[in-house]
Coordinates of C-alpha atoms and ligand atoms in Angstrom, one line a residue:
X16 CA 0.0 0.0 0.0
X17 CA 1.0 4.0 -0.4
X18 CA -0.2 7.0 -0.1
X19 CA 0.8 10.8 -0.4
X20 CA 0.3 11.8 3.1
X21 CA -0.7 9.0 5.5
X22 CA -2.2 10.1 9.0
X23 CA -2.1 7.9 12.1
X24 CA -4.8 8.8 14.6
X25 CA -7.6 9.8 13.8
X26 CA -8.5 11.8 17.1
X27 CA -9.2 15.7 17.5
X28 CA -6.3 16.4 15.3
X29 CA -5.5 13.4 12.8
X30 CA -9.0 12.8 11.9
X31 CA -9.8 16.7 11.3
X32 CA -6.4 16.9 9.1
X33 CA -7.8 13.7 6.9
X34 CA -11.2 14.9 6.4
X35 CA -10.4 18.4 5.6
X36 CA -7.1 17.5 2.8
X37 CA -9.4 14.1 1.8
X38 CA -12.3 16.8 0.4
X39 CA -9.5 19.0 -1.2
X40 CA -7.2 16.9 -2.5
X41 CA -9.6 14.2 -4.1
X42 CA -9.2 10.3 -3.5
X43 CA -6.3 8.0 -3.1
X44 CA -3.8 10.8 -1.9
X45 CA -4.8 10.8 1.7
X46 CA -4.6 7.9 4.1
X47 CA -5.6 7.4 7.5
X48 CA -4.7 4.9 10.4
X49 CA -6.4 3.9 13.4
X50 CA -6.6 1.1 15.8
X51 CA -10.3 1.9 16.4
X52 CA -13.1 1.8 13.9
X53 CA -15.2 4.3 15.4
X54 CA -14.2 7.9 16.7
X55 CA -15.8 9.5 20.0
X56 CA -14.1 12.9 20.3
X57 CA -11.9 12.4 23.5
X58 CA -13.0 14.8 25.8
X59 CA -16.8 13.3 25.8
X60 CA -15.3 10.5 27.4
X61 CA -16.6 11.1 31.4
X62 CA -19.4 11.2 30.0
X63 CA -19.5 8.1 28.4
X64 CA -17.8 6.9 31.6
X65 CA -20.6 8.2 33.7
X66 CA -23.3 6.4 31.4
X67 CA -24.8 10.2 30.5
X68 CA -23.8 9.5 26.9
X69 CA -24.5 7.3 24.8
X70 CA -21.1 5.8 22.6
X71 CA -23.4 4.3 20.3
X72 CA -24.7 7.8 19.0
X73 CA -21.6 9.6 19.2
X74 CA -19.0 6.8 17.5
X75 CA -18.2 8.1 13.8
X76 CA -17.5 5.5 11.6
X77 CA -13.7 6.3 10.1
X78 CA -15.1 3.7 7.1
X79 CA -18.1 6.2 5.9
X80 CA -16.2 9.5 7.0
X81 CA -13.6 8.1 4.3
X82 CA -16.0 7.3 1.4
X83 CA -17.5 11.1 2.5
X84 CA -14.6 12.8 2.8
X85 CA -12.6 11.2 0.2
X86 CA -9.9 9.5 2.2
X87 CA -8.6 5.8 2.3
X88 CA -9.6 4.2 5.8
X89 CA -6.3 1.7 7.3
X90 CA -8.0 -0.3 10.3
X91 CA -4.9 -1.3 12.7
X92 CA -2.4 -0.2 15.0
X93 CA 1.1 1.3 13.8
X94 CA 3.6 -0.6 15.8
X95 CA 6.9 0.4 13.7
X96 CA 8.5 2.6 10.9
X97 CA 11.6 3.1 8.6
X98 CA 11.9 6.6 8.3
X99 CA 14.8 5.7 5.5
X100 CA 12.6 3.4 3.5
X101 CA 9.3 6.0 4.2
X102 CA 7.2 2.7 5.4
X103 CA 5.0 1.9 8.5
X104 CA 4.0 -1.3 9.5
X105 CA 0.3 -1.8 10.7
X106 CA -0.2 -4.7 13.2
X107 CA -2.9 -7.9 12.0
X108 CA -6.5 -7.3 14.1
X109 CA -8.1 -10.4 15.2
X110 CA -11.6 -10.7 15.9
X111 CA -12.6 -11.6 19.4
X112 CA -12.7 -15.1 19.0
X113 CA -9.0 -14.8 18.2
X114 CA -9.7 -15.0 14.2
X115 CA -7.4 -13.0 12.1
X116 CA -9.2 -10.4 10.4
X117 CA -6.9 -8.4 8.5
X118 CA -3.2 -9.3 8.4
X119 CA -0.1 -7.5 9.1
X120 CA 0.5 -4.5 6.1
X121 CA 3.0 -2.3 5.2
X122 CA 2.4 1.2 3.9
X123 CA 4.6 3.3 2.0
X124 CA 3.9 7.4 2.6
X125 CA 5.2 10.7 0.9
X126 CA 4.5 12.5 4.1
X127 CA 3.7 10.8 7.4
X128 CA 1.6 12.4 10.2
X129 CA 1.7 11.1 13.6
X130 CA -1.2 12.2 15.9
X131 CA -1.5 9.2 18.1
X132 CA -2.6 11.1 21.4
X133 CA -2.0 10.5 24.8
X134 CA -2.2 7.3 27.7
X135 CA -1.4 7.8 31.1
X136 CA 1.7 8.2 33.3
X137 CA 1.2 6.8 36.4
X138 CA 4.5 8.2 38.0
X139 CA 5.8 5.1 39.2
X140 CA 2.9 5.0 41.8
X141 CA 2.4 1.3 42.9
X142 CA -0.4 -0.4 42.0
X143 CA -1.4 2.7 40.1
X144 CA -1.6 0.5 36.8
X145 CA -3.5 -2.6 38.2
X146 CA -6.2 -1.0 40.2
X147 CA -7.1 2.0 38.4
X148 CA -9.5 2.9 35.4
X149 CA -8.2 5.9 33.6
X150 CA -10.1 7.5 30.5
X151 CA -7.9 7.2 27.9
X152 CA -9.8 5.5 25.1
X153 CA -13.8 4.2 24.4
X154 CA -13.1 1.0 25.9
X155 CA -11.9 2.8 28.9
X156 CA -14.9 4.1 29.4
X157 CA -17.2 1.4 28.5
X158 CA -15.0 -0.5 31.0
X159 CA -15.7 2.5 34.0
X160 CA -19.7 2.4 33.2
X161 CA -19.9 -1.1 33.6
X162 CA -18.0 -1.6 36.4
X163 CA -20.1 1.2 37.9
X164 CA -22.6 -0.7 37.1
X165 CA -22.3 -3.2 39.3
X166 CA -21.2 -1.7 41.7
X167 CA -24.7 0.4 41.9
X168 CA -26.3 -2.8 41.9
X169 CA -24.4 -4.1 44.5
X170 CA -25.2 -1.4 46.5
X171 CA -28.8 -1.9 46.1
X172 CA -28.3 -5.3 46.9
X173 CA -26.8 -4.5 50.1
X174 CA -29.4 -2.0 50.9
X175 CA -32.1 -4.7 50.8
X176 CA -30.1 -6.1 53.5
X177 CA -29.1 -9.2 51.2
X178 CA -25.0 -8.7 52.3
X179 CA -24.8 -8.0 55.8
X180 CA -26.2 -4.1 55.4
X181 CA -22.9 -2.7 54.3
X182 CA -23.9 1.1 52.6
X183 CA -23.1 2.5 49.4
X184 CA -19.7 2.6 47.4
X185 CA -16.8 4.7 47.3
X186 CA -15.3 6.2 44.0
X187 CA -11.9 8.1 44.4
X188 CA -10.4 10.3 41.6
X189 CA -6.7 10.5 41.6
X190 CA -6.0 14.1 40.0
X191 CA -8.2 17.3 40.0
X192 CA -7.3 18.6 36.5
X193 CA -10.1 19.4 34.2
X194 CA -10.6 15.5 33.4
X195 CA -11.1 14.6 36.8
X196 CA -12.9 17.4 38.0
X197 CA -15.3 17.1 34.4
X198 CA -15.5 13.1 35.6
X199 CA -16.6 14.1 39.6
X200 CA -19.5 15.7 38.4
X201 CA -20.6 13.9 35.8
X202 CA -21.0 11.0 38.2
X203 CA -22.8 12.8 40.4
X204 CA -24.8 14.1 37.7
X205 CA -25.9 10.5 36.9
X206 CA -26.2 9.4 40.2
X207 CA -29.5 11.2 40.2
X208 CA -31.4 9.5 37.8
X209 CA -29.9 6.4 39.3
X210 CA -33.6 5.6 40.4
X211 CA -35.1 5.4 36.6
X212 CA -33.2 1.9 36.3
X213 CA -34.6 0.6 39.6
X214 CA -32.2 1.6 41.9
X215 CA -34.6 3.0 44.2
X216 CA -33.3 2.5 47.7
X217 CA -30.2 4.2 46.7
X218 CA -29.8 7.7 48.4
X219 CA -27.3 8.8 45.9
X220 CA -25.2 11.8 47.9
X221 CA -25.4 9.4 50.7
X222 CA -24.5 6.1 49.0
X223 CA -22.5 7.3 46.4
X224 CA -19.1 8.6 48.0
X225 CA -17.1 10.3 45.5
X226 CA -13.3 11.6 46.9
X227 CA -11.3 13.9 44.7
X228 CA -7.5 13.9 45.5
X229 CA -5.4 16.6 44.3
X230 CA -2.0 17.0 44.7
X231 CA -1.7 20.7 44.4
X232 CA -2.8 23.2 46.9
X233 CA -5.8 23.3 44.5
X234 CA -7.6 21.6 41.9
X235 CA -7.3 22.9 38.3
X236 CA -4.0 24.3 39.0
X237 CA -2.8 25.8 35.7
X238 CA -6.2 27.8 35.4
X239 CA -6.9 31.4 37.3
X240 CA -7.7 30.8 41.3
X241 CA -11.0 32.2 40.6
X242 CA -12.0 29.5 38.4
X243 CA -10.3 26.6 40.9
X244 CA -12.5 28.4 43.7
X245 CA -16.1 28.1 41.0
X246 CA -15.1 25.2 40.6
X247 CA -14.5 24.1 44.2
X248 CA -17.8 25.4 45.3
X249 CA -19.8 23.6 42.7
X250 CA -18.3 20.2 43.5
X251 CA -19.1 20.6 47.3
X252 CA -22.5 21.7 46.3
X253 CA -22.7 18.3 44.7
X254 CA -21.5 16.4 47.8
X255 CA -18.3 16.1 46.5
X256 CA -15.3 15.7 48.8
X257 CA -12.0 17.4 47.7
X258 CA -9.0 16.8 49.3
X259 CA -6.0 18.7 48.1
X260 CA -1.8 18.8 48.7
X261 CA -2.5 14.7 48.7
X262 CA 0.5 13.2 47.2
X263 CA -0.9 9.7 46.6
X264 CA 1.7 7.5 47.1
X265 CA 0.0 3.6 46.5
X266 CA -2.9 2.5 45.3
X267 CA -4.4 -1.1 45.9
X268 CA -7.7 -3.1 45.5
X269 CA -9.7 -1.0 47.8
X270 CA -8.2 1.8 48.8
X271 CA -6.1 4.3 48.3
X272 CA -3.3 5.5 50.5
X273 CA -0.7 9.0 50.8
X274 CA 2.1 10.2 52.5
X275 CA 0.5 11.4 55.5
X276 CA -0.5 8.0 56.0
X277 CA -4.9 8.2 55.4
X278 CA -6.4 5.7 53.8
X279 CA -9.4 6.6 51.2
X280 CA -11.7 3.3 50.7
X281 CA -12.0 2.7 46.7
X282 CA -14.9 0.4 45.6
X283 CA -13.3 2.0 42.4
X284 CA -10.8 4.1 41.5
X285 CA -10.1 6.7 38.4
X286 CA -6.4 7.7 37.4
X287 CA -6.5 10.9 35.8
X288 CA -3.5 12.6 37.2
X289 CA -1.0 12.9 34.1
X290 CA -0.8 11.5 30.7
X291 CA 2.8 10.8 28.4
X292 CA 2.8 9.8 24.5
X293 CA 2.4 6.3 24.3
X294 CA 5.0 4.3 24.5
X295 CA 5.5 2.6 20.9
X296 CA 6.5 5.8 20.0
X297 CA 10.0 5.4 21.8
X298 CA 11.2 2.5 19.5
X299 CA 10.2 4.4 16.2
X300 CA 13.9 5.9 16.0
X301 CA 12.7 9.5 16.3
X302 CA 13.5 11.7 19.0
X303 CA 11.5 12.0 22.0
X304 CA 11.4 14.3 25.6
X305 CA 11.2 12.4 28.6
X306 CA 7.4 11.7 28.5
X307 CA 7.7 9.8 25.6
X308 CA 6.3 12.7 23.2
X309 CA 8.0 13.0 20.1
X310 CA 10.2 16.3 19.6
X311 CA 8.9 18.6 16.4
X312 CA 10.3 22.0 15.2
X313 CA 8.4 24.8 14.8
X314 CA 6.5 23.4 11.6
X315 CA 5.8 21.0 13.2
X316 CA 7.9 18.7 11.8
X317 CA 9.9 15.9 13.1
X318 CA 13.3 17.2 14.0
X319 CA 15.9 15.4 11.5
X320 CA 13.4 14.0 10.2
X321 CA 12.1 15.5 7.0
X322 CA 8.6 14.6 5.6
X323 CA 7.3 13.3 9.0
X324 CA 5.4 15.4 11.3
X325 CA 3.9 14.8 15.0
X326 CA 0.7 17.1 16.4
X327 CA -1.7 16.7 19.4
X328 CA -0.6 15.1 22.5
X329 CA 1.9 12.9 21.6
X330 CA 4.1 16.0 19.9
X331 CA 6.3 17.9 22.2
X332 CA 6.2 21.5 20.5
X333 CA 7.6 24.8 21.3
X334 CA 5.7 27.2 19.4
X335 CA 7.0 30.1 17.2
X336 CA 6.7 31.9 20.5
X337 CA 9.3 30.3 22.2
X338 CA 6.0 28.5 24.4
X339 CA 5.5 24.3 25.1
X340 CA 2.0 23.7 23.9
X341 CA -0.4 22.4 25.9
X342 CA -1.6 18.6 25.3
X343 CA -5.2 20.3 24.6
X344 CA -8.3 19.5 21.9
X345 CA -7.8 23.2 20.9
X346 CA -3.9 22.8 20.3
X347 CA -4.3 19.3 17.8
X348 CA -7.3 21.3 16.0
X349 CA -5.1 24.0 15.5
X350 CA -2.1 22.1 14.4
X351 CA -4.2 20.5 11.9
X352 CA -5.1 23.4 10.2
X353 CA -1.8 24.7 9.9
X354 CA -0.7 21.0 8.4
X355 CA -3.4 21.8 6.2
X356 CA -1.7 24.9 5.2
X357 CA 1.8 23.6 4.6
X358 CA 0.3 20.5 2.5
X359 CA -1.8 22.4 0.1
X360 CA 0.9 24.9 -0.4
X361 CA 3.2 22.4 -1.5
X362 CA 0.3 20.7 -3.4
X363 CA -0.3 23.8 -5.4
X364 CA 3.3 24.2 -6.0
X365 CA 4.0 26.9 -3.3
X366 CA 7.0 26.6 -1.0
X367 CA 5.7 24.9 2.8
X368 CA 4.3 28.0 5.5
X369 CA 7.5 30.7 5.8
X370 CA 6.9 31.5 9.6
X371 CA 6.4 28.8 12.3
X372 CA 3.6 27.3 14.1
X373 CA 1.9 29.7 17.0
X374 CA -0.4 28.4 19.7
X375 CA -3.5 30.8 20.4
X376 CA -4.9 30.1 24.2
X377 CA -8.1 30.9 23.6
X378 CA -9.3 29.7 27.3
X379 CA -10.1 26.9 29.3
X380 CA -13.2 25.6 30.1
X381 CA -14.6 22.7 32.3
X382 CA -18.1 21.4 32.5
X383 CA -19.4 20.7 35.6
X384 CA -22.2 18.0 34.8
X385 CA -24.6 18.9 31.9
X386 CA -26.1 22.6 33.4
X387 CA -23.1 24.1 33.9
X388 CA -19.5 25.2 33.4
X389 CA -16.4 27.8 34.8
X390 CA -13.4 28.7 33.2
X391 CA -11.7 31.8 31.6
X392 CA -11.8 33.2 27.9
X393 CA -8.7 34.6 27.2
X394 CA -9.1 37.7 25.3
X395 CA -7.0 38.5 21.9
X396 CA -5.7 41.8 22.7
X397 CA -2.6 41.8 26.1
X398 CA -3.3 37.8 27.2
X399 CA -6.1 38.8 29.5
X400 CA -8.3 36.8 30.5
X401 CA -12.4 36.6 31.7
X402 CA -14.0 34.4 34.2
X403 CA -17.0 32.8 32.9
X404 CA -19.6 30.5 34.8
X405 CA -23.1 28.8 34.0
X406 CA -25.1 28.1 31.1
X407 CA -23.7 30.4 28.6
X408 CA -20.2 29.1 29.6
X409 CA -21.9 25.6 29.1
X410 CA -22.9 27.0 25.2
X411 CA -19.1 28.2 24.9
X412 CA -17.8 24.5 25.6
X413 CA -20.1 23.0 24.0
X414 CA -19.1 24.5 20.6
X415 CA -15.3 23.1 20.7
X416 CA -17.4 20.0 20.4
X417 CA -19.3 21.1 17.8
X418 CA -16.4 23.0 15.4
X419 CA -14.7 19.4 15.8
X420 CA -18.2 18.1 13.9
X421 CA -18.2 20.9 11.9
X422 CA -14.6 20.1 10.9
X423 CA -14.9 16.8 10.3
X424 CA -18.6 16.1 8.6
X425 CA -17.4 19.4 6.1
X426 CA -20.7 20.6 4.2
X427 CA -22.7 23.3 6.1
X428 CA -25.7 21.4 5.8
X429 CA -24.3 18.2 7.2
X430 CA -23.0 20.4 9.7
X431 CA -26.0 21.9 11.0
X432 CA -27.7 18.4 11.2
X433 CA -24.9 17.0 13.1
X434 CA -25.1 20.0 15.3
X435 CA -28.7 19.4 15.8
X436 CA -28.9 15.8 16.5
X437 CA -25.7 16.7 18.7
X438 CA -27.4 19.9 20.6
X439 CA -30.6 17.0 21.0
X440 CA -28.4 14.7 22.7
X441 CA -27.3 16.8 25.2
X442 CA -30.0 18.5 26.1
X443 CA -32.2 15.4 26.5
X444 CA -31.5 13.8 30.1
X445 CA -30.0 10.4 28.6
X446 CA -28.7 7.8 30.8
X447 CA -27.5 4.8 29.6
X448 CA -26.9 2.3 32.8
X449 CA -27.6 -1.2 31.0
Ligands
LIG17 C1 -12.1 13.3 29.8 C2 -11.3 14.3 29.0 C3 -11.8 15.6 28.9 C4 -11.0 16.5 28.1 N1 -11.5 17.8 28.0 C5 -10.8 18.6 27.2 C6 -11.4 20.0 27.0 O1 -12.4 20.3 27.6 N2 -10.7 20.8 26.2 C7 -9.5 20.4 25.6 O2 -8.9 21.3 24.9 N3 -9.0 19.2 25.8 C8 -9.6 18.3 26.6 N4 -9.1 17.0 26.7 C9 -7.8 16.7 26.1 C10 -8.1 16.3 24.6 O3 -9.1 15.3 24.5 C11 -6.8 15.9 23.9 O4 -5.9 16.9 24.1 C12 -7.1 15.7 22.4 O5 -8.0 14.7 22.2 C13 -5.7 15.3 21.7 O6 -6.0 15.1 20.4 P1 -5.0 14.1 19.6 O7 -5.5 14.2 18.1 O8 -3.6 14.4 19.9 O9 -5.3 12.6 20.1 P2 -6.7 11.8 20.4 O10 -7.9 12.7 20.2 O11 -6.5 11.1 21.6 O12 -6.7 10.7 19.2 C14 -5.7 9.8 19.1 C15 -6.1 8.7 18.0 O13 -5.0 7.9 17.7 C16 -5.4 6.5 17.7 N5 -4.3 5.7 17.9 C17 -3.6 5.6 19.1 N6 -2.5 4.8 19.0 C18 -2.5 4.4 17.7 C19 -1.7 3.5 16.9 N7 -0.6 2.9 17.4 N8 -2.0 3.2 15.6 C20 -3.1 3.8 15.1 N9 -3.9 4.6 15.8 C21 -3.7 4.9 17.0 C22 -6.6 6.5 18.7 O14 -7.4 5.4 18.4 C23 -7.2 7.8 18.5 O15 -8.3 7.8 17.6 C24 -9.8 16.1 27.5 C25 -9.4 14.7 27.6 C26 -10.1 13.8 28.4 C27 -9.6 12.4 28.5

């Protein structure tokens, strides 16, 4: 197999990048690779986690998007390259039953794109790796909401008196950046229509325990203190308990312990306290930082290595500003676009973009369960910035969301109906527990 310009990943960055050069540059120049068949835009994912979303409505399939969008769909995970020879290799997928499906292939590229996100860096934390759930992927999630699951209908159980009258369940989240802060409300957030799939002796703030452990004097660090404070208050309004400066220092079946020496029970524990490239990405040959992310120059580019190029989470990039960038949804959209750039320059005969990459902060927002959000705006003029909380911070988040749709299903029309069935979804109480 070749191709042009092969992607692989086709999250908020890669799959944006395909659709958009697919639909310009016509068939059979533009390939991408993923190890999923469906793609659920990342940061939905405590949602899907807390059952509130529905994965079945939200997956897009890569296989339509590429006859759509006029790209060639590769199902399978990269596991090596030969930057000399300009070939990948893409690993065989089995079926479940252990059935080969598609075998190992090779893939020749012109340009390669490498925008395989993030996993988690568990810090050397023992037991962090066995006895956690973090939210890395779909399966992750489906894995957290099932597991939740039963534990809700455990508790139930035991609230009948069926198991010796122990009460309610214990859920501990390991890091109180936006993904575990977005995660602690969202559960509770669920918890409260708990009793439409018969969990009716449950009294959720009660029964459900959920523990937020921070390590920092206070969650959402890198953000403005005002927002941390929203933020705070709206969690213990939920009945959440935040416990901050709590360096966690081992984690086993049950519980959780730190270096003050308390113990947290954990019917279940969440790891969202840091994320590194993944690690295949070490073996490749090209040059990586200390979290495994792989090192790009200001075009984004691979350094000494010309003709590949890294973006999103798994690219450690100093902007044309001299700044890292962030490991954000609003950092791989932007890279894309400027990928975008460089490609059809050189498609159209024009040299590759003259001045470098720049990362525009244009805010942060987190969503405290589905009514309401905090954050700041930053504005374009002198870096400052503008708290925002509640429903028309809620409209703001949601449309990072909906520009991803936008960028990826193209037309205006297919757009809007997107958008539609999208803005339907979320505003219709949806819980999906079974
Ligand atoms: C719960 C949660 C909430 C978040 N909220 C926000 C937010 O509000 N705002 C924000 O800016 N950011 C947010 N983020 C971060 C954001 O999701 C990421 O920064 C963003 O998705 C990174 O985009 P990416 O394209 O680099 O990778 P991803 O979107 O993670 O996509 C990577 C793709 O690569 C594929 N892949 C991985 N390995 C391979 C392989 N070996 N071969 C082939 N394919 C492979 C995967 O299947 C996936 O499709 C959140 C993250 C989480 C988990």
């Amino acid at each position: 197999m070749r191709s042009e310009i092969v992607i692989v990943g086709g999250g908020a960055g890669g799959l944006e990048l395909a659709c958009k050069l697919g639909r310009k540059l016509g068939p059979g120049k533009v390939m991408l690779v993923d190890s999923r068949l469906y793609h659920v835009w990342k940061p939905s994912l405590h949602e899907v986690a807390a059952g509130t979303l529905d994965i079945h409505q939200e997956g897009l399939s890569y296989q339509m998007l590429a006859h759509d969008r006029g790209f060639t769909f590769v199902y399978g995970e990269m596991t090596a390259m030969d930057a000399g020879a300009k070939r990948l290799t893409v690993a065989a997928v089995s079926a479940g039953d252990g059935e080969e499906v598609l075998p190992e292939r090779s893939i020749e590229y012109g340009a390669l794109v490498i925008s395989v996100g993030s996993t988690s860096n568990y810090f050397g934390v023992p037991g962090a790796r066995e006895n956690t759930i973090s939210l890395n992927a779909t399966e992750d999630a489906e894995r957290f909401r099932l597991r939740l699951l039963r534990l809700l209908a455990q508790a139930e159980r035991d609230k009948e008196g069926a198991n010796g009258g122990r009460s309610g369940m214990d859920i501990v989240i390991i890091g109180g950046g936006a993904t575990g802060v977005e995660l602690a409300a969202e559960l509770r957030e669920a918890s409260s229509v708990y009793a439409a799939y018969g969990f009716n002796r449950l009294q959720v703030q009660r029964d459900v325990r959920i523990t937020l452990l921070e390590g920092a004097p206070r969650i959402l660090a890198p953000l403005p203190e005002k927002v941390s404070g929203a933020a705070l208050r709206l969690l213990d309004q939920r009945a959440i308990r935040v416990v901050t400066d709590c360096r966690v220092t081992a984690i086993e079946k049950q519980q959780v312990l730190d270096k003050d020496g308390n113990v947290y029970p954990a019917d279940m524990c969440v790891w969202a306290a840091g994320i590194r490239a993944p690690e295949f990405l070490s073996a490749l040959g090209l040059p990586t930082n200390k979290g495994g992310q792989i090192e790009v120059d200001g075009h984004l580019q691979v350094k000494g290595v010309p003709g590949v190029y890294a973006i999103g989470d798994c690219a450690a990039c100093i902007d044309g500003k001299g700044k890292p960038v962030p490991p954000r949804a609003q950092a791989a959209h932007q890279q894309a676009d400027f990928l975008l750039k460089t490609f059809m320059n050189v498609a159209s005969g024009y040299p590759a973009q003259k001045n470098p990459y720049v990362y525009r902060d244009y805010g942060s927002l987190v969503s405290i369960g589905h009514q309401t959000t905090v954050g700041s705006l930053m504005g374009s003029l002198k870096g400052l910035s503008w708290f925002v909380e509640g429903f028309m911070a809620r409209i703001m988040y949601l449309s990072l969301h909906l520009m991803h749709h936008q960028a990826v299903l193209g037309s205006v029309r297919t757009g809007v109906m997107a958008v539609a069935r999208f803005l339907i979804r979320r505003t219709t109480p949806l819980v999906k527990l079974h």
